[in-house]
Amino acid sequence: MNLQFLNSPIFSLAINKAQKLVGNRSRLLLLLAQAFSKMSQVKNRGKLADEIKFKFHVLTRMLKAFAVGEYRSVPWNAIVGIAATLIYFINPADLIPDFVPFTGFADDFGILLWMFNSIQNEIDAFLSWEEHQMPIV
């Protein structure tokens, strides 16, 4: 996978912005709402689209749990990374603009997959925590 977007000035700006907003609950929740709105525009079907959407939802649940104070057992840099990824994701003028047919979301999906895979240990811990939070029916 080509990860040149990680070196892009746009992703660097996303990281800087994420570092500033991670401590602000309302801004994190707004970011999540914007990310969900953009993901709802994704019409792709298939196994890869399902995998991307699953990983997107895990990352957003993790960030939301952090934002509302339910889950804090995650390193600060992982939370900043997730927030930066979502900032990049919602930015329509990223490395490959979203309006470009067939490839407009490629860099967005690439960064979502990269982030998910790069914090896999934190994801596993979160999913385990989340599983234990579910009420037994």
Short mmCIF file of N, CA, C and O in Angstrom, two decimals:
data_model
loop_
_atom_site.label_atom_id
_atom_site.label_comp_id
_atom_site.label_asym_id
_atom_site.label_seq_id
_atom_site.Cartn_x
_atom_site.Cartn_y
_atom_site.Cartn_z
N MET A 1 0.85 -1.18 0.00
CA MET A 1 0.00 0.00 0.00
C MET A 1 0.89 1.24 0.00
O MET A 1 1.84 1.33 0.74
N ASN A 2 0.56 2.18 -0.85
CA ASN A 2 1.32 3.42 -0.93
C ASN A 2 0.89 4.32 0.23
O ASN A 2 -0.26 4.70 0.34
N LEU A 3 1.84 4.68 1.07
CA LEU A 3 1.53 5.48 2.26
C LEU A 3 2.09 6.89 2.15
O LEU A 3 2.36 7.53 3.16
N GLN A 4 2.20 7.42 0.92
CA GLN A 4 2.77 8.75 0.76
C GLN A 4 1.91 9.82 1.42
O GLN A 4 2.41 10.88 1.76
N PHE A 5 0.63 9.58 1.65
CA PHE A 5 -0.23 10.57 2.31
C PHE A 5 0.23 10.84 3.73
O PHE A 5 -0.03 11.90 4.28
N LEU A 6 0.94 9.90 4.35
CA LEU A 6 1.44 10.12 5.71
C LEU A 6 2.49 11.22 5.75
O LEU A 6 2.69 11.85 6.78
N ASN A 7 3.16 11.45 4.64
CA ASN A 7 4.17 12.49 4.55
C ASN A 7 3.62 13.78 3.95
O ASN A 7 4.37 14.72 3.73
N SER A 8 2.33 13.79 3.65
CA SER A 8 1.75 14.96 2.99
C SER A 8 1.57 16.11 3.98
O SER A 8 1.34 15.90 5.17
N PRO A 9 1.64 17.33 3.47
CA PRO A 9 1.40 18.49 4.34
C PRO A 9 -0.02 18.48 4.90
O PRO A 9 -0.25 18.97 6.01
N ILE A 10 -0.96 17.91 4.16
CA ILE A 10 -2.35 17.87 4.63
C ILE A 10 -2.46 16.97 5.86
O ILE A 10 -3.14 17.31 6.83
N PHE A 11 -1.77 15.82 5.86
CA PHE A 11 -1.82 14.95 7.04
C PHE A 11 -1.08 15.59 8.21
O PHE A 11 -1.51 15.48 9.35
N SER A 12 0.02 16.30 7.92
CA SER A 12 0.73 17.01 8.99
C SER A 12 -0.18 18.05 9.64
O SER A 12 -0.18 18.20 10.87
N LEU A 13 -0.95 18.75 8.83
CA LEU A 13 -1.92 19.71 9.37
C LEU A 13 -2.99 19.01 10.20
O LEU A 13 -3.41 19.51 11.24
N ALA A 14 -3.41 17.83 9.75
CA ALA A 14 -4.40 17.06 10.49
C ALA A 14 -3.86 16.66 11.86
O ALA A 14 -4.59 16.71 12.86
N ILE A 15 -2.61 16.26 11.92
CA ILE A 15 -2.00 15.89 13.20
C ILE A 15 -1.95 17.10 14.12
O ILE A 15 -2.31 17.01 15.30
N ASN A 16 -1.52 18.24 13.61
CA ASN A 16 -1.46 19.46 14.42
C ASN A 16 -2.84 19.84 14.95
O ASN A 16 -2.99 20.20 16.12
N LYS A 17 -3.84 19.76 14.09
CA LYS A 17 -5.20 20.09 14.51
C LYS A 17 -5.70 19.08 15.55
O LYS A 17 -6.34 19.46 16.53
N ALA A 18 -5.39 17.81 15.35
CA ALA A 18 -5.83 16.76 16.28
C ALA A 18 -5.22 16.98 17.66
O ALA A 18 -5.90 16.81 18.68
N GLN A 19 -3.95 17.36 17.72
CA GLN A 19 -3.29 17.59 19.00
C GLN A 19 -3.99 18.69 19.79
O GLN A 19 -4.04 18.65 21.01
N LYS A 20 -4.56 19.65 19.09
CA LYS A 20 -5.24 20.76 19.75
C LYS A 20 -6.66 20.42 20.18
O LYS A 20 -7.16 20.98 21.15
N LEU A 21 -7.31 19.50 19.47
CA LEU A 21 -8.72 19.25 19.79
C LEU A 21 -8.96 18.03 20.67
O LEU A 21 -10.05 17.87 21.22
N VAL A 22 -7.96 17.18 20.85
CA VAL A 22 -8.16 15.95 21.63
C VAL A 22 -8.64 16.22 23.06
O VAL A 22 -9.43 15.46 23.59
N GLY A 23 -8.25 17.30 23.65
CA GLY A 23 -8.69 17.61 25.00
C GLY A 23 -10.06 18.27 25.09
O GLY A 23 -10.52 18.57 26.17
N ASN A 24 -10.71 18.47 23.95
CA ASN A 24 -11.98 19.18 23.92
C ASN A 24 -13.11 18.22 23.52
O ASN A 24 -13.25 17.87 22.35
N ARG A 25 -13.88 17.82 24.51
CA ARG A 25 -14.93 16.82 24.29
C ARG A 25 -15.91 17.22 23.19
O ARG A 25 -16.22 16.42 22.30
N SER A 26 -16.40 18.44 23.22
CA SER A 26 -17.41 18.84 22.24
C SER A 26 -16.84 18.88 20.83
O SER A 26 -17.52 18.50 19.87
N ARG A 27 -15.59 19.28 20.69
CA ARG A 27 -14.98 19.30 19.36
C ARG A 27 -14.72 17.88 18.85
O ARG A 27 -14.84 17.62 17.65
N LEU A 28 -14.36 16.97 19.75
CA LEU A 28 -14.19 15.57 19.33
C LEU A 28 -15.52 14.98 18.88
O LEU A 28 -15.57 14.27 17.87
N LEU A 29 -16.58 15.27 19.60
CA LEU A 29 -17.89 14.74 19.22
C LEU A 29 -18.36 15.34 17.90
O LEU A 29 -18.98 14.64 17.08
N LEU A 30 -18.05 16.60 17.66
CA LEU A 30 -18.36 17.22 16.37
C LEU A 30 -17.57 16.54 15.25
O LEU A 30 -18.11 16.26 14.17
N LEU A 31 -16.30 16.28 15.48
CA LEU A 31 -15.47 15.57 14.50
C LEU A 31 -16.08 14.21 14.18
O LEU A 31 -16.17 13.82 13.01
N LEU A 32 -16.53 13.50 15.20
CA LEU A 32 -17.16 12.20 14.98
C LEU A 32 -18.41 12.33 14.13
O LEU A 32 -18.63 11.54 13.21
N ALA A 33 -19.23 13.32 14.41
CA ALA A 33 -20.46 13.54 13.62
C ALA A 33 -20.11 13.82 12.16
O ALA A 33 -20.77 13.30 11.24
N GLN A 34 -19.09 14.63 11.92
CA GLN A 34 -18.67 14.94 10.56
C GLN A 34 -18.14 13.69 9.85
O GLN A 34 -18.41 13.48 8.67
N ALA A 35 -17.40 12.87 10.57
CA ALA A 35 -16.85 11.65 9.98
C ALA A 35 -17.98 10.67 9.62
O ALA A 35 -17.97 10.06 8.54
N PHE A 36 -18.98 10.54 10.50
CA PHE A 36 -20.12 9.67 10.20
C PHE A 36 -20.89 10.18 8.99
O PHE A 36 -21.36 9.41 8.16
N SER A 37 -21.04 11.49 8.89
CA SER A 37 -21.74 12.07 7.76
C SER A 37 -21.02 11.74 6.45
O SER A 37 -21.65 11.36 5.46
N LYS A 38 -19.70 11.86 6.45
CA LYS A 38 -18.96 11.54 5.24
C LYS A 38 -19.02 10.04 4.93
O LYS A 38 -19.21 9.66 3.79
N MET A 39 -18.89 9.20 5.96
CA MET A 39 -18.93 7.75 5.72
C MET A 39 -20.29 7.34 5.15
O MET A 39 -20.37 6.42 4.35
N SER A 40 -21.34 8.05 5.53
CA SER A 40 -22.68 7.70 5.01
C SER A 40 -22.78 7.97 3.51
O SER A 40 -23.67 7.45 2.85
N GLN A 41 -21.88 8.78 2.97
CA GLN A 41 -21.86 9.07 1.53
C GLN A 41 -21.16 7.97 0.73
O GLN A 41 -21.28 7.94 -0.49
N VAL A 42 -20.45 7.10 1.40
CA VAL A 42 -19.70 6.04 0.72
C VAL A 42 -20.68 4.96 0.30
O VAL A 42 -21.34 4.34 1.13
N LYS A 43 -20.77 4.75 -1.00
CA LYS A 43 -21.76 3.82 -1.55
C LYS A 43 -21.16 2.48 -1.94
O LYS A 43 -21.87 1.60 -2.37
N ASN A 44 -19.86 2.34 -1.83
CA ASN A 44 -19.21 1.09 -2.24
C ASN A 44 -19.75 -0.09 -1.46
O ASN A 44 -19.99 0.00 -0.27
N ARG A 45 -19.91 -1.17 -2.15
CA ARG A 45 -20.35 -2.42 -1.55
C ARG A 45 -19.24 -3.45 -1.75
O ARG A 45 -18.38 -3.29 -2.59
N GLY A 46 -19.29 -4.49 -0.98
CA GLY A 46 -18.30 -5.55 -1.16
C GLY A 46 -17.50 -5.78 0.10
O GLY A 46 -17.63 -5.06 1.09
N LYS A 47 -16.65 -6.78 0.02
CA LYS A 47 -15.89 -7.21 1.18
C LYS A 47 -14.93 -6.12 1.69
O LYS A 47 -14.86 -5.86 2.89
N LEU A 48 -14.22 -5.44 0.79
CA LEU A 48 -13.28 -4.39 1.21
C LEU A 48 -14.04 -3.22 1.84
O LEU A 48 -13.63 -2.71 2.88
N ALA A 49 -15.14 -2.82 1.24
CA ALA A 49 -15.94 -1.72 1.79
C ALA A 49 -16.47 -2.10 3.17
O ALA A 49 -16.46 -1.27 4.09
N ASP A 50 -16.90 -3.33 3.33
CA ASP A 50 -17.39 -3.78 4.64
C ASP A 50 -16.27 -3.76 5.68
O ASP A 50 -16.48 -3.36 6.82
N GLU A 51 -15.07 -4.18 5.28
CA GLU A 51 -13.92 -4.17 6.20
C GLU A 51 -13.57 -2.73 6.60
O GLU A 51 -13.33 -2.45 7.78
N ILE A 52 -13.56 -1.84 5.64
CA ILE A 52 -13.25 -0.44 5.93
C ILE A 52 -14.28 0.16 6.87
O ILE A 52 -13.94 0.83 7.84
N LYS A 53 -15.55 -0.10 6.60
CA LYS A 53 -16.61 0.44 7.46
C LYS A 53 -16.52 -0.14 8.87
O LYS A 53 -16.71 0.58 9.84
N PHE A 54 -16.23 -1.43 8.99
CA PHE A 54 -16.07 -2.04 10.31
C PHE A 54 -14.95 -1.35 11.08
O PHE A 54 -15.12 -0.96 12.24
N LYS A 55 -13.80 -1.18 10.44
CA LYS A 55 -12.65 -0.57 11.10
C LYS A 55 -12.91 0.90 11.42
O LYS A 55 -12.52 1.39 12.49
N PHE A 56 -13.61 1.60 10.53
CA PHE A 56 -14.01 2.97 10.79
C PHE A 56 -14.86 3.03 12.06
O PHE A 56 -14.63 3.87 12.94
N HIS A 57 -15.82 2.14 12.17
CA HIS A 57 -16.71 2.15 13.34
C HIS A 57 -15.99 1.81 14.64
O HIS A 57 -16.29 2.38 15.69
N VAL A 58 -15.01 0.92 14.57
CA VAL A 58 -14.23 0.61 15.77
C VAL A 58 -13.44 1.85 16.20
O VAL A 58 -13.45 2.23 17.38
N LEU A 59 -12.77 2.50 15.24
CA LEU A 59 -11.99 3.70 15.57
C LEU A 59 -12.87 4.80 16.14
O LEU A 59 -12.50 5.46 17.11
N THR A 60 -14.04 4.99 15.55
CA THR A 60 -14.92 6.06 16.03
C THR A 60 -15.52 5.72 17.39
O THR A 60 -15.66 6.62 18.23
N ARG A 61 -15.84 4.47 17.64
CA ARG A 61 -16.33 4.09 18.98
C ARG A 61 -15.25 4.31 20.02
O ARG A 61 -15.52 4.77 21.13
N MET A 62 -14.02 3.99 19.67
CA MET A 62 -12.90 4.17 20.59
C MET A 62 -12.70 5.65 20.91
O MET A 62 -12.54 6.03 22.08
N LEU A 63 -12.73 6.49 19.89
CA LEU A 63 -12.57 7.93 20.10
C LEU A 63 -13.73 8.49 20.91
O LEU A 63 -13.53 9.31 21.80
N LYS A 64 -14.93 8.03 20.64
CA LYS A 64 -16.10 8.52 21.40
C LYS A 64 -15.99 8.10 22.86
O LYS A 64 -16.24 8.91 23.76
N ALA A 65 -15.62 6.85 23.11
CA ALA A 65 -15.48 6.38 24.49
C ALA A 65 -14.42 7.20 25.23
O ALA A 65 -14.57 7.52 26.41
N PHE A 66 -13.36 7.57 24.53
CA PHE A 66 -12.34 8.43 25.13
C PHE A 66 -12.91 9.81 25.40
O PHE A 66 -12.74 10.37 26.48
N ALA A 67 -13.60 10.37 24.41
CA ALA A 67 -14.12 11.75 24.51
C ALA A 67 -15.09 11.91 25.67
O ALA A 67 -15.06 12.93 26.36
N VAL A 68 -15.93 10.91 25.90
CA VAL A 68 -16.93 11.03 26.96
C VAL A 68 -16.42 10.50 28.30
O VAL A 68 -17.14 10.50 29.28
N GLY A 69 -15.17 10.06 28.32
CA GLY A 69 -14.55 9.64 29.58
C GLY A 69 -14.83 8.21 30.00
O GLY A 69 -14.50 7.83 31.12
N GLU A 70 -15.40 7.42 29.13
CA GLU A 70 -15.70 6.03 29.47
C GLU A 70 -14.47 5.12 29.36
O GLU A 70 -14.38 4.12 30.06
N TYR A 71 -13.57 5.44 28.47
CA TYR A 71 -12.40 4.60 28.21
C TYR A 71 -11.17 5.49 28.07
O TYR A 71 -11.06 6.25 27.11
N ARG A 72 -10.27 5.38 29.00
CA ARG A 72 -9.05 6.20 28.99
C ARG A 72 -7.78 5.36 28.93
O ARG A 72 -6.69 5.90 29.02
N SER A 73 -7.92 4.04 28.78
CA SER A 73 -6.75 3.15 28.75
C SER A 73 -6.16 3.06 27.35
O SER A 73 -5.97 1.98 26.80
N VAL A 74 -5.90 4.20 26.79
CA VAL A 74 -5.33 4.25 25.44
C VAL A 74 -4.26 5.34 25.42
O VAL A 74 -4.46 6.41 26.01
N PRO A 75 -3.14 5.07 24.79
CA PRO A 75 -2.08 6.09 24.74
C PRO A 75 -2.54 7.35 24.02
O PRO A 75 -3.31 7.29 23.06
N TRP A 76 -2.06 8.47 24.51
CA TRP A 76 -2.40 9.77 23.93
C TRP A 76 -2.10 9.81 22.43
O TRP A 76 -2.90 10.32 21.65
N ASN A 77 -0.95 9.26 22.02
CA ASN A 77 -0.59 9.32 20.60
C ASN A 77 -1.55 8.51 19.73
O ASN A 77 -1.77 8.85 18.57
N ALA A 78 -2.14 7.46 20.28
CA ALA A 78 -3.14 6.70 19.52
C ALA A 78 -4.41 7.52 19.33
O ALA A 78 -4.99 7.54 18.24
N ILE A 79 -4.83 8.23 20.36
CA ILE A 79 -6.02 9.08 20.26
C ILE A 79 -5.76 10.22 19.27
O ILE A 79 -6.61 10.53 18.43
N VAL A 80 -4.60 10.84 19.35
CA VAL A 80 -4.25 11.89 18.39
C VAL A 80 -4.23 11.32 16.97
O VAL A 80 -4.73 11.95 16.03
N GLY A 81 -3.69 10.13 16.82
CA GLY A 81 -3.65 9.49 15.50
C GLY A 81 -5.03 9.22 14.94
O GLY A 81 -5.30 9.46 13.76
N ILE A 82 -5.93 8.74 15.80
CA ILE A 82 -7.30 8.49 15.34
C ILE A 82 -7.96 9.80 14.95
O ILE A 82 -8.60 9.91 13.89
N ALA A 83 -7.82 10.82 15.78
CA ALA A 83 -8.42 12.12 15.47
C ALA A 83 -7.83 12.69 14.18
O ALA A 83 -8.58 13.20 13.33
N ALA A 84 -6.52 12.60 13.99
CA ALA A 84 -5.89 13.10 12.77
C ALA A 84 -6.40 12.33 11.55
O ALA A 84 -6.65 12.93 10.49
N THR A 85 -6.57 11.04 11.70
CA THR A 85 -7.10 10.22 10.62
C THR A 85 -8.50 10.67 10.22
O THR A 85 -8.82 10.80 9.04
N LEU A 86 -9.34 10.94 11.22
CA LEU A 86 -10.70 11.38 10.92
C LEU A 86 -10.71 12.79 10.33
O LEU A 86 -11.52 13.09 9.45
N ILE A 87 -9.82 13.64 10.79
CA ILE A 87 -9.71 14.99 10.21
C ILE A 87 -9.31 14.88 8.74
O ILE A 87 -9.90 15.53 7.87
N TYR A 88 -8.33 14.04 8.46
CA TYR A 88 -7.91 13.81 7.08
C TYR A 88 -9.07 13.23 6.27
O TYR A 88 -9.32 13.64 5.14
N PHE A 89 -9.77 12.28 6.86
CA PHE A 89 -10.89 11.61 6.19
C PHE A 89 -11.98 12.59 5.78
O PHE A 89 -12.51 12.51 4.67
N ILE A 90 -12.31 13.54 6.64
CA ILE A 90 -13.40 14.46 6.32
C ILE A 90 -12.96 15.61 5.42
O ILE A 90 -13.81 16.30 4.85
N ASN A 91 -11.66 15.81 5.25
CA ASN A 91 -11.15 16.88 4.41
C ASN A 91 -11.35 16.52 2.94
O ASN A 91 -10.74 15.58 2.45
N PRO A 92 -12.20 17.25 2.20
CA PRO A 92 -12.44 16.91 0.79
C PRO A 92 -11.24 17.23 -0.12
O PRO A 92 -11.15 16.71 -1.22
N ALA A 93 -10.32 18.04 0.34
CA ALA A 93 -9.17 18.45 -0.48
C ALA A 93 -7.89 17.80 0.01
O ALA A 93 -6.89 18.45 0.24
N ASP A 94 -7.94 16.47 0.19
CA ASP A 94 -6.75 15.78 0.66
C ASP A 94 -5.88 15.36 -0.53
O ASP A 94 -6.03 15.91 -1.62
N LEU A 95 -5.01 14.40 -0.35
CA LEU A 95 -4.05 14.02 -1.38
C LEU A 95 -4.76 13.67 -2.70
O LEU A 95 -4.34 14.09 -3.76
N ILE A 96 -5.82 12.87 -2.62
CA ILE A 96 -6.64 12.58 -3.79
C ILE A 96 -8.03 13.14 -3.48
O ILE A 96 -8.75 12.59 -2.65
N PRO A 97 -8.40 14.24 -4.12
CA PRO A 97 -9.70 14.86 -3.81
C PRO A 97 -10.85 13.86 -3.98
O PRO A 97 -10.85 13.03 -4.89
N ASP A 98 -11.82 13.96 -3.09
CA ASP A 98 -12.91 12.99 -3.03
C ASP A 98 -13.76 12.94 -4.30
O ASP A 98 -14.38 11.92 -4.59
N PHE A 99 -13.78 14.01 -5.06
CA PHE A 99 -14.62 14.03 -6.26
C PHE A 99 -14.02 13.26 -7.43
O PHE A 99 -14.69 13.04 -8.42
N VAL A 100 -12.76 12.84 -7.33
CA VAL A 100 -12.12 12.09 -8.41
C VAL A 100 -12.77 10.71 -8.48
O VAL A 100 -12.76 9.96 -7.50
N PRO A 101 -13.35 10.37 -9.64
CA PRO A 101 -14.05 9.08 -9.76
C PRO A 101 -13.16 7.89 -9.44
O PRO A 101 -11.99 7.85 -9.81
N PHE A 102 -13.71 6.92 -8.75
CA PHE A 102 -13.11 5.64 -8.41
C PHE A 102 -11.96 5.70 -7.41
O PHE A 102 -11.75 4.77 -6.67
N THR A 103 -11.19 6.78 -7.40
CA THR A 103 -10.03 6.82 -6.52
C THR A 103 -10.11 7.92 -5.47
O THR A 103 -9.22 8.03 -4.64
N GLY A 104 -11.16 8.70 -5.48
CA GLY A 104 -11.27 9.85 -4.58
C GLY A 104 -11.21 9.49 -3.10
O GLY A 104 -10.72 10.26 -2.29
N PHE A 105 -11.69 8.31 -2.77
CA PHE A 105 -11.67 7.88 -1.37
C PHE A 105 -10.50 6.95 -1.07
O PHE A 105 -10.34 6.51 0.07
N ALA A 106 -9.68 6.65 -2.06
CA ALA A 106 -8.60 5.67 -1.86
C ALA A 106 -7.65 6.07 -0.75
O ALA A 106 -7.28 5.25 0.10
N ASP A 107 -7.21 7.34 -0.74
CA ASP A 107 -6.28 7.76 0.30
C ASP A 107 -6.97 7.80 1.65
O ASP A 107 -6.38 7.46 2.68
N ASP A 108 -8.26 8.18 1.68
CA ASP A 108 -9.01 8.19 2.94
C ASP A 108 -9.10 6.78 3.52
O ASP A 108 -8.88 6.57 4.72
N PHE A 109 -9.44 5.82 2.67
CA PHE A 109 -9.54 4.44 3.14
C PHE A 109 -8.18 3.89 3.52
O PHE A 109 -8.04 3.14 4.48
N GLY A 110 -7.16 4.27 2.76
CA GLY A 110 -5.81 3.81 3.07
C GLY A 110 -5.36 4.26 4.45
O GLY A 110 -4.78 3.48 5.22
N ILE A 111 -5.65 5.51 4.77
CA ILE A 111 -5.22 6.01 6.08
C ILE A 111 -6.05 5.38 7.20
O ILE A 111 -5.52 5.12 8.28
N LEU A 112 -7.32 5.11 6.96
CA LEU A 112 -8.13 4.43 7.98
C LEU A 112 -7.57 3.03 8.25
O LEU A 112 -7.43 2.63 9.42
N LEU A 113 -7.26 2.31 7.19
CA LEU A 113 -6.70 0.96 7.36
C LEU A 113 -5.33 1.02 8.03
O LEU A 113 -5.02 0.21 8.92
N TRP A 114 -4.50 1.97 7.61
CA TRP A 114 -3.18 2.10 8.21
C TRP A 114 -3.28 2.39 9.71
O TRP A 114 -2.59 1.78 10.52
N MET A 115 -4.14 3.34 10.08
CA MET A 115 -4.29 3.69 11.50
C MET A 115 -4.76 2.49 12.30
O MET A 115 -4.23 2.18 13.36
N PHE A 116 -5.79 1.81 11.80
CA PHE A 116 -6.32 0.64 12.50
C PHE A 116 -5.22 -0.38 12.74
O PHE A 116 -5.05 -0.88 13.84
N ASN A 117 -4.47 -0.69 11.69
CA ASN A 117 -3.42 -1.70 11.79
C ASN A 117 -2.25 -1.24 12.67
O ASN A 117 -1.62 -2.05 13.34
N SER A 118 -1.96 0.07 12.68
CA SER A 118 -0.81 0.54 13.45
C SER A 118 -1.07 0.59 14.95
O SER A 118 -0.13 0.62 15.73
N ILE A 119 -2.33 0.60 15.35
CA ILE A 119 -2.65 0.59 16.78
C ILE A 119 -3.44 -0.68 17.15
O ILE A 119 -4.29 -0.65 18.03
N GLN A 120 -3.10 -1.77 16.50
CA GLN A 120 -3.85 -3.01 16.69
C GLN A 120 -3.90 -3.46 18.15
O GLN A 120 -4.94 -3.92 18.61
N ASN A 121 -2.82 -3.32 18.89
CA ASN A 121 -2.83 -3.72 20.30
C ASN A 121 -3.84 -2.90 21.10
O ASN A 121 -4.57 -3.43 21.94
N GLU A 122 -3.88 -1.58 20.85
CA GLU A 122 -4.84 -0.72 21.53
C GLU A 122 -6.27 -1.06 21.11
O GLU A 122 -7.19 -1.03 21.93
N ILE A 123 -6.45 -1.40 19.83
CA ILE A 123 -7.77 -1.79 19.32
C ILE A 123 -8.23 -3.07 20.03
O ILE A 123 -9.37 -3.16 20.48
N ASP A 124 -7.34 -4.05 20.13
CA ASP A 124 -7.69 -5.31 20.79
C ASP A 124 -8.09 -5.07 22.24
O ASP A 124 -9.08 -5.64 22.72
N ALA A 125 -7.33 -4.23 22.94
CA ALA A 125 -7.65 -3.93 24.34
C ALA A 125 -9.01 -3.22 24.43
O ALA A 125 -9.82 -3.53 25.32
N PHE A 126 -9.26 -2.29 23.52
CA PHE A 126 -10.54 -1.58 23.53
C PHE A 126 -11.70 -2.53 23.25
O PHE A 126 -12.73 -2.48 23.93
N LEU A 127 -11.55 -3.40 22.25
CA LEU A 127 -12.63 -4.33 21.92
C LEU A 127 -12.91 -5.28 23.09
O LEU A 127 -14.07 -5.62 23.35
N SER A 128 -11.86 -5.68 23.78
CA SER A 128 -12.04 -6.52 24.97
C SER A 128 -12.80 -5.75 26.05
O SER A 128 -13.74 -6.27 26.66
N TRP A 129 -12.39 -4.52 26.30
CA TRP A 129 -13.09 -3.66 27.28
C TRP A 129 -14.54 -3.48 26.87
O TRP A 129 -15.45 -3.62 27.69
N GLU A 130 -14.74 -3.17 25.59
CA GLU A 130 -16.09 -2.92 25.08
C GLU A 130 -16.99 -4.15 25.24
O GLU A 130 -18.15 -4.03 25.61
N GLU A 131 -16.43 -5.30 24.99
CA GLU A 131 -17.19 -6.56 25.11
C GLU A 131 -17.67 -6.76 26.53
O GLU A 131 -18.78 -7.23 26.78
N HIS A 132 -16.86 -6.37 27.49
CA HIS A 132 -17.22 -6.54 28.90
C HIS A 132 -18.19 -5.46 29.40
O HIS A 132 -18.72 -5.56 30.49
N GLN A 133 -18.39 -4.42 28.59
CA GLN A 133 -19.32 -3.36 28.96
C GLN A 133 -20.75 -3.69 28.56
O GLN A 133 -21.69 -3.09 29.04
N MET A 134 -20.90 -4.63 27.64
CA MET A 134 -22.22 -4.98 27.15
C MET A 134 -23.01 -5.70 28.24
O MET A 134 -22.50 -6.61 28.86
N PRO A 135 -24.25 -5.28 28.46
CA PRO A 135 -25.07 -5.98 29.45
C PRO A 135 -25.39 -7.40 28.99
O PRO A 135 -25.58 -7.63 27.80
N ILE A 136 -25.40 -8.30 29.92
CA ILE A 136 -25.72 -9.70 29.61
C ILE A 136 -27.25 -9.82 29.58
O ILE A 136 -27.94 -9.47 30.53
N VAL A 137 -27.74 -10.33 28.47
CA VAL A 137 -29.19 -10.46 28.30
C VAL A 137 -29.61 -11.89 28.47
O VAL A 137 -29.00 -12.80 28.11
#
